[in-house]
Amino acid sequence: AIGVYITFRILDVADLTVDGSLATGGAVCVMLIRGGFNPWLALLCAMLAGMLAGFITGLFHTRCGIPAILAGILTQLALYSINLRIMDSKANQALSVDKYPLIFTVAVIAALYWFFGTEKGSSLRATGANPNMARAQGINTNSNIVLGLMLSNGLVALSGALLAQYQGSSDINMGRGAIVIGLAAVIIGEVIFGKVFMNFGLKLFAVSIGAIIYYIVLQIVLQLGLNTNDLKLITALIVAIFLAIPYWKSKMFRHKVQPQSAKNGGNGHA
């Protein structure tokens, strides 16, 4: 979710690579651990593999002139075959379960909070906020876009590695729909905590809480007795509702402001 937030909110780039890079992180982590590597080293390698995927997407976009959304689709498509090769041509690889506490998420948020407060991090945020002004200030926006995509997909791959260790296996389709869930987490976090969490670090934490709320809502819906075959339909509806809430709120606010403005204008005219 935090990885999606970096591209969607900070860079203002629609990146679909995450569906593939999440599975890449899981595949790299599982195969390295099965090969006898230390789990922490496997997590680091998984993150680096995700960063490499983001680097490829960034090159497609900035050096080849391919629109960001298409560049992400191309990389995601290529990653399917690459992930199969990583997993020794098998669609699923099992692993002994290893779980990590919430403190891992807090550490990632703290590291990102520090990075985006640096000169390079601030230039990356400026690239997403106003690329023309950023270029006028001498910032290389293309390199920042590549860096942002690398950071985003590195975090997504890291989450995929953690997910693989948590559930005890890596699956070729484990990243399917990751972009939708990530966007849902971002929107839910902003809708619920947007006016409460103004600090950048707290905004990142709100995104993490949004992911938890998403899965809680999903479980509640499933507990109502709906068919599990409708899971994708339910997911789409939940995401659509939370995406529509900001729009509905803005329309309601405009309807409240317009009559008040008309009333004030009438009084001044009189």
GROMACS .gro file of C-alpha atoms in nm:
model
  270
    1ALA     CA    1   0.000   0.000   0.000
    2ILE     CA    2   0.283   0.240   0.084
    3GLY     CA    3   0.453   0.154  -0.246
    4VAL     CA    4   0.134   0.238  -0.438
    5TYR     CA    5   0.105   0.564  -0.239
    6ILE     CA    6   0.450   0.674  -0.359
    7THR     CA    7   0.357   0.644  -0.728
    8PHE     CA    8  -0.010   0.737  -0.702
    9ARG     CA    9   0.010   1.035  -0.466
   10ILE     CA   10   0.371   1.153  -0.456
   11LEU     CA   11   0.480   1.095  -0.816
   12ASP     CA   12   0.130   1.120  -0.967
   13VAL     CA   13   0.211   0.825  -1.194
   14ALA     CA   14  -0.020   0.533  -1.273
   15ASP     CA   15   0.208   0.229  -1.230
   16LEU     CA   16   0.072  -0.121  -1.291
   17THR     CA   17   0.406  -0.294  -1.237
   18VAL     CA   18   0.310  -0.375  -0.878
   19ASP     CA   19   0.095  -0.674  -0.978
   20GLY     CA   20   0.411  -0.840  -1.107
   21SER     CA   21   0.670  -0.704  -0.864
   22LEU     CA   22   0.478  -0.830  -0.560
   23ALA     CA   23   0.497  -1.185  -0.696
   24THR     CA   24   0.863  -1.127  -0.785
   25GLY     CA   25   0.943  -1.037  -0.426
   26GLY     CA   26   0.768  -1.349  -0.300
   27ALA     CA   27   0.936  -1.573  -0.556
   28VAL     CA   28   1.289  -1.440  -0.490
   29CYS     CA   29   1.247  -1.462  -0.113
   30VAL     CA   30   1.108  -1.816  -0.112
   31MET     CA   31   1.366  -1.958  -0.352
   32LEU     CA   32   1.658  -1.800  -0.166
   33ILE     CA   33   1.538  -1.930   0.170
   34ARG     CA   34   1.484  -2.275   0.019
   35GLY     CA   35   1.841  -2.251  -0.108
   36GLY     CA   36   1.972  -2.193   0.244
   37PHE     CA   37   1.999  -1.813   0.254
   38ASN     CA   38   1.930  -1.610   0.566
   39PRO     CA   39   1.564  -1.486   0.569
   40TRP     CA   40   1.669  -1.126   0.626
   41LEU     CA   41   1.911  -1.141   0.333
   42ALA     CA   42   1.632  -1.295   0.124
   43LEU     CA   43   1.409  -0.998   0.211
   44LEU     CA   44   1.680  -0.757   0.099
   45CYS     CA   45   1.732  -0.944  -0.228
   46ALA     CA   46   1.356  -0.947  -0.289
   47MET     CA   47   1.345  -0.570  -0.243
   48LEU     CA   48   1.636  -0.525  -0.485
   49ALA     CA   49   1.456  -0.742  -0.742
   50GLY     CA   50   1.149  -0.522  -0.711
   51MET     CA   51   1.362  -0.210  -0.751
   52LEU     CA   52   1.506  -0.358  -1.070
   53ALA     CA   53   1.152  -0.411  -1.202
   54GLY     CA   54   1.070  -0.048  -1.121
   55PHE     CA   55   1.393   0.059  -1.295
   56ILE     CA   56   1.285  -0.119  -1.614
   57THR     CA   57   0.943   0.046  -1.601
   58GLY     CA   58   1.109   0.383  -1.546
   59LEU     CA   59   1.337   0.334  -1.848
   60PHE     CA   60   1.042   0.236  -2.065
   61HIS     CA   61   0.864   0.554  -1.960
   62THR     CA   62   1.144   0.811  -1.957
   63ARG     CA   63   1.387   0.679  -2.221
   64CYS     CA   64   1.148   0.510  -2.465
   65GLY     CA   65   0.863   0.759  -2.438
   66ILE     CA   66   0.609   0.490  -2.347
   67PRO     CA   67   0.318   0.618  -2.133
   68ALA     CA   68   0.357   0.518  -1.768
   69ILE     CA   69   0.051   0.295  -1.758
   70LEU     CA   70   0.163   0.102  -2.069
   71ALA     CA   71   0.520   0.079  -1.941
   72GLY     CA   72   0.389  -0.080  -1.623
   73ILE     CA   73   0.176  -0.327  -1.817
   74LEU     CA   74   0.476  -0.430  -2.030
   75THR     CA   75   0.695  -0.490  -1.726
   76GLN     CA   76   0.416  -0.672  -1.546
   77LEU     CA   77   0.367  -0.898  -1.849
   78ALA     CA   78   0.739  -0.976  -1.866
   79LEU     CA   79   0.756  -1.046  -1.492
   80TYR     CA   80   0.507  -1.333  -1.523
   81SER     CA   81   0.758  -1.535  -1.726
   82ILE     CA   82   1.050  -1.417  -1.513
   83ASN     CA   83   0.871  -1.520  -1.192
   84LEU     CA   84   0.807  -1.867  -1.335
   85ARG     CA   85   1.177  -1.901  -1.413
   86ILE     CA   86   1.269  -1.784  -1.063
   87MET     CA   87   1.038  -2.049  -0.914
   88ASP     CA   88   1.191  -2.325  -1.124
   89SER     CA   89   0.899  -2.331  -1.372
   90LYS     CA   90   0.649  -2.409  -1.094
   91ALA     CA   91   0.339  -2.202  -1.021
   92ASN     CA   92   0.376  -2.251  -0.644
   93GLN     CA   93   0.664  -2.303  -0.402
   94ALA     CA   94   0.615  -2.388  -0.033
   95LEU     CA   95   0.810  -2.248   0.262
   96SER     CA   96   0.807  -2.275   0.641
   97VAL     CA   97   0.608  -1.987   0.789
   98ASP     CA   98   0.789  -1.695   0.949
   99LYS     CA   99   0.598  -1.392   1.082
  100TYR     CA  100   0.716  -1.039   1.146
  101PRO     CA  101   0.566  -0.791   1.393
  102LEU     CA  102   0.407  -0.452   1.327
  103ILE     CA  103   0.737  -0.288   1.418
  104PHE     CA  104   0.860  -0.378   1.066
  105THR     CA  105   0.599  -0.145   0.914
  106VAL     CA  106   0.689   0.130   1.160
  107ALA     CA  107   1.057   0.097   1.066
  108VAL     CA  108   0.977   0.127   0.694
  109ILE     CA  109   0.761   0.437   0.756
  110ALA     CA  110   1.038   0.594   0.967
  111ALA     CA  111   1.296   0.532   0.693
  112LEU     CA  112   1.068   0.680   0.425
  113TYR     CA  113   0.989   0.981   0.647
  114TRP     CA  114   1.361   1.047   0.680
  115PHE     CA  115   1.429   0.999   0.308
  116PHE     CA  116   1.151   1.231   0.187
  117GLY     CA  117   1.283   1.497   0.424
  118THR     CA  118   1.622   1.495   0.252
  119GLU     CA  119   1.712   1.711  -0.047
  120LYS     CA  120   1.670   1.419  -0.287
  121GLY     CA  121   1.340   1.315  -0.132
  122SER     CA  122   1.210   1.671  -0.149
  123SER     CA  123   1.305   1.696  -0.516
  124LEU     CA  124   1.118   1.371  -0.580
  125ARG     CA  125   0.807   1.514  -0.412
  126ALA     CA  126   0.847   1.834  -0.614
  127THR     CA  127   0.861   1.627  -0.934
  128GLY     CA  128   0.520   1.479  -0.859
  129ALA     CA  129   0.367   1.805  -0.736
  130ASN     CA  130   0.474   2.026  -1.028
  131PRO     CA  131   0.715   1.876  -1.283
  132ASN     CA  132   0.743   2.198  -1.486
  133MET     CA  133   0.843   2.403  -1.182
  134ALA     CA  134   1.078   2.125  -1.073
  135ARG     CA  135   1.255   2.135  -1.411
  136ALA     CA  136   1.275   2.514  -1.386
  137GLN     CA  137   1.461   2.469  -1.057
  138GLY     CA  138   1.715   2.242  -1.226
  139ILE     CA  139   1.572   1.910  -1.103
  140ASN     CA  140   1.614   1.611  -1.332
  141THR     CA  141   1.253   1.492  -1.330
  142ASN     CA  142   1.318   1.184  -1.543
  143SER     CA  143   1.575   1.045  -1.298
  144ASN     CA  144   1.339   1.121  -1.010
  145ILE     CA  145   1.055   0.934  -1.180
  146VAL     CA  146   1.281   0.632  -1.225
  147LEU     CA  147   1.393   0.656  -0.862
  148GLY     CA  148   1.035   0.682  -0.741
  149LEU     CA  149   0.929   0.378  -0.943
  150MET     CA  150   1.226   0.183  -0.809
  151LEU     CA  151   1.144   0.277  -0.450
  152SER     CA  152   0.776   0.197  -0.497
  153ASN     CA  153   0.829  -0.145  -0.654
  154GLY     CA  154   1.105  -0.225  -0.408
  155LEU     CA  155   0.860  -0.177  -0.122
  156VAL     CA  156   0.593  -0.376  -0.306
  157ALA     CA  157   0.839  -0.663  -0.360
  158LEU     CA  158   0.936  -0.644   0.007
  159SER     CA  159   0.571  -0.678   0.104
  160GLY     CA  160   0.543  -0.972  -0.135
  161ALA     CA  161   0.840  -1.139   0.036
  162LEU     CA  162   0.684  -1.082   0.378
  163LEU     CA  163   0.351  -1.216   0.252
  164ALA     CA  164   0.519  -1.528   0.113
  165GLN     CA  165   0.689  -1.593   0.448
  166TYR     CA  166   0.366  -1.528   0.636
  167GLN     CA  167   0.146  -1.759   0.428
  168GLY     CA  168   0.419  -2.019   0.382
  169SER     CA  169   0.435  -2.019   0.003
  170SER     CA  170   0.490  -1.814  -0.309
  171ASP     CA  171   0.239  -1.827  -0.592
  172ILE     CA  172   0.269  -1.701  -0.948
  173ASN     CA  173  -0.070  -1.526  -0.915
  174MET     CA  174  -0.021  -1.382  -0.567
  175GLY     CA  175   0.020  -1.031  -0.709
  176ARG     CA  176  -0.301  -1.032  -0.912
  177GLY     CA  177  -0.515  -0.734  -0.809
  178ALA     CA  178  -0.240  -0.583  -0.591
  179ILE     CA  179  -0.279  -0.242  -0.756
  180VAL     CA  180  -0.652  -0.237  -0.677
  181ILE     CA  181  -0.595  -0.332  -0.314
  182GLY     CA  182  -0.316  -0.077  -0.285
  183LEU     CA  183  -0.533   0.200  -0.427
  184ALA     CA  184  -0.815   0.097  -0.194
  185ALA     CA  185  -0.580   0.122   0.105
  186VAL     CA  186  -0.461   0.469  -0.005
  187ILE     CA  187  -0.815   0.602  -0.056
  188ILE     CA  188  -0.952   0.447   0.264
  189GLY     CA  189  -0.664   0.593   0.465
  190GLU     CA  190  -0.717   0.937   0.313
  191VAL     CA  191  -1.095   0.934   0.353
  192ILE     CA  192  -1.088   0.829   0.719
  193PHE     CA  193  -0.770   0.995   0.843
  194GLY     CA  194  -0.712   1.271   0.585
  195LYS     CA  195  -0.818   1.555   0.816
  196VAL     CA  196  -0.656   1.402   1.124
  197PHE     CA  197  -0.313   1.293   1.000
  198MET     CA  198  -0.150   1.600   0.841
  199ASN     CA  199   0.211   1.496   0.899
  200PHE     CA  200   0.375   1.308   0.609
  201GLY     CA  201   0.480   1.017   0.828
  202LEU     CA  202   0.130   0.985   0.970
  203LYS     CA  203  -0.012   0.987   0.617
  204LEU     CA  204   0.204   0.685   0.537
  205PHE     CA  205   0.081   0.517   0.855
  206ALA     CA  206  -0.279   0.600   0.756
  207VAL     CA  207  -0.225   0.411   0.429
  208SER     CA  208  -0.115   0.104   0.627
  209ILE     CA  209  -0.422   0.131   0.849
  210GLY     CA  210  -0.633   0.170   0.533
  211ALA     CA  211  -0.507  -0.169   0.411
  212ILE     CA  212  -0.608  -0.328   0.742
  213ILE     CA  213  -0.953  -0.167   0.727
  214TYR     CA  214  -0.997  -0.291   0.371
  215TYR     CA  215  -0.938  -0.652   0.475
  216ILE     CA  216  -1.163  -0.612   0.781
  217VAL     CA  217  -1.447  -0.485   0.559
  218LEU     CA  218  -1.381  -0.771   0.315
  219GLN     CA  219  -1.398  -1.030   0.594
  220ILE     CA  220  -1.720  -0.880   0.732
  221VAL     CA  221  -1.879  -0.899   0.388
  222LEU     CA  222  -1.770  -1.263   0.349
  223GLN     CA  223  -1.902  -1.347   0.697
  224LEU     CA  224  -2.248  -1.242   0.578
  225GLY     CA  225  -2.256  -1.567   0.383
  226LEU     CA  226  -2.177  -1.446   0.032
  227ASN     CA  227  -2.025  -1.693  -0.214
  228THR     CA  228  -1.644  -1.684  -0.216
  229ASN     CA  229  -1.660  -1.702  -0.597
  230ASP     CA  230  -1.787  -1.344  -0.578
  231LEU     CA  231  -1.470  -1.225  -0.403
  232LYS     CA  232  -1.344  -1.023  -0.702
  233LEU     CA  233  -1.689  -0.863  -0.745
  234ILE     CA  234  -1.701  -0.772  -0.376
  235THR     CA  235  -1.349  -0.631  -0.393
  236ALA     CA  236  -1.440  -0.413  -0.693
  237LEU     CA  237  -1.751  -0.283  -0.516
  238ILE     CA  238  -1.561  -0.199  -0.196
  239VAL     CA  239  -1.291  -0.015  -0.388
  240ALA     CA  240  -1.549   0.170  -0.603
  241ILE     CA  241  -1.738   0.288  -0.294
  242PHE     CA  242  -1.429   0.422  -0.118
  243LEU     CA  243  -1.306   0.585  -0.440
  244ALA     CA  244  -1.643   0.756  -0.484
  245ILE     CA  245  -1.663   0.889  -0.127
  246PRO     CA  246  -1.426   1.187  -0.185
  247TYR     CA  247  -1.626   1.284  -0.497
  248TRP     CA  248  -1.957   1.262  -0.312
  249LYS     CA  249  -1.817   1.467  -0.024
  250SER     CA  250  -1.693   1.740  -0.261
  251LYS     CA  251  -2.033   1.758  -0.435
  252MET     CA  252  -2.215   1.785  -0.102
  253PHE     CA  253  -1.976   2.060   0.007
  254ARG     CA  254  -2.036   2.258  -0.314
  255HIS     CA  255  -2.413   2.227  -0.275
  256LYS     CA  256  -2.387   2.365   0.078
  257VAL     CA  257  -2.159   2.653  -0.021
  258GLN     CA  258  -2.354   2.772  -0.327
  259PRO     CA  259  -2.685   2.855  -0.150
  260GLN     CA  260  -2.491   3.036   0.125
  261SER     CA  261  -2.298   3.238  -0.135
  262ALA     CA  262  -2.620   3.331  -0.316
  263LYS     CA  263  -2.775   3.442   0.012
  264ASN     CA  264  -2.478   3.660   0.101
  265GLY     CA  265  -2.474   3.809  -0.248
  266GLY     CA  266  -2.842   3.893  -0.226
  267ASN     CA  267  -2.799   4.068   0.107
  268GLY     CA  268  -2.508   4.277  -0.026
  269HIS     CA  269  -2.709   4.369  -0.337
  270ALA     CA  270  -2.995   4.491  -0.125
   0.00000   0.00000   0.00000
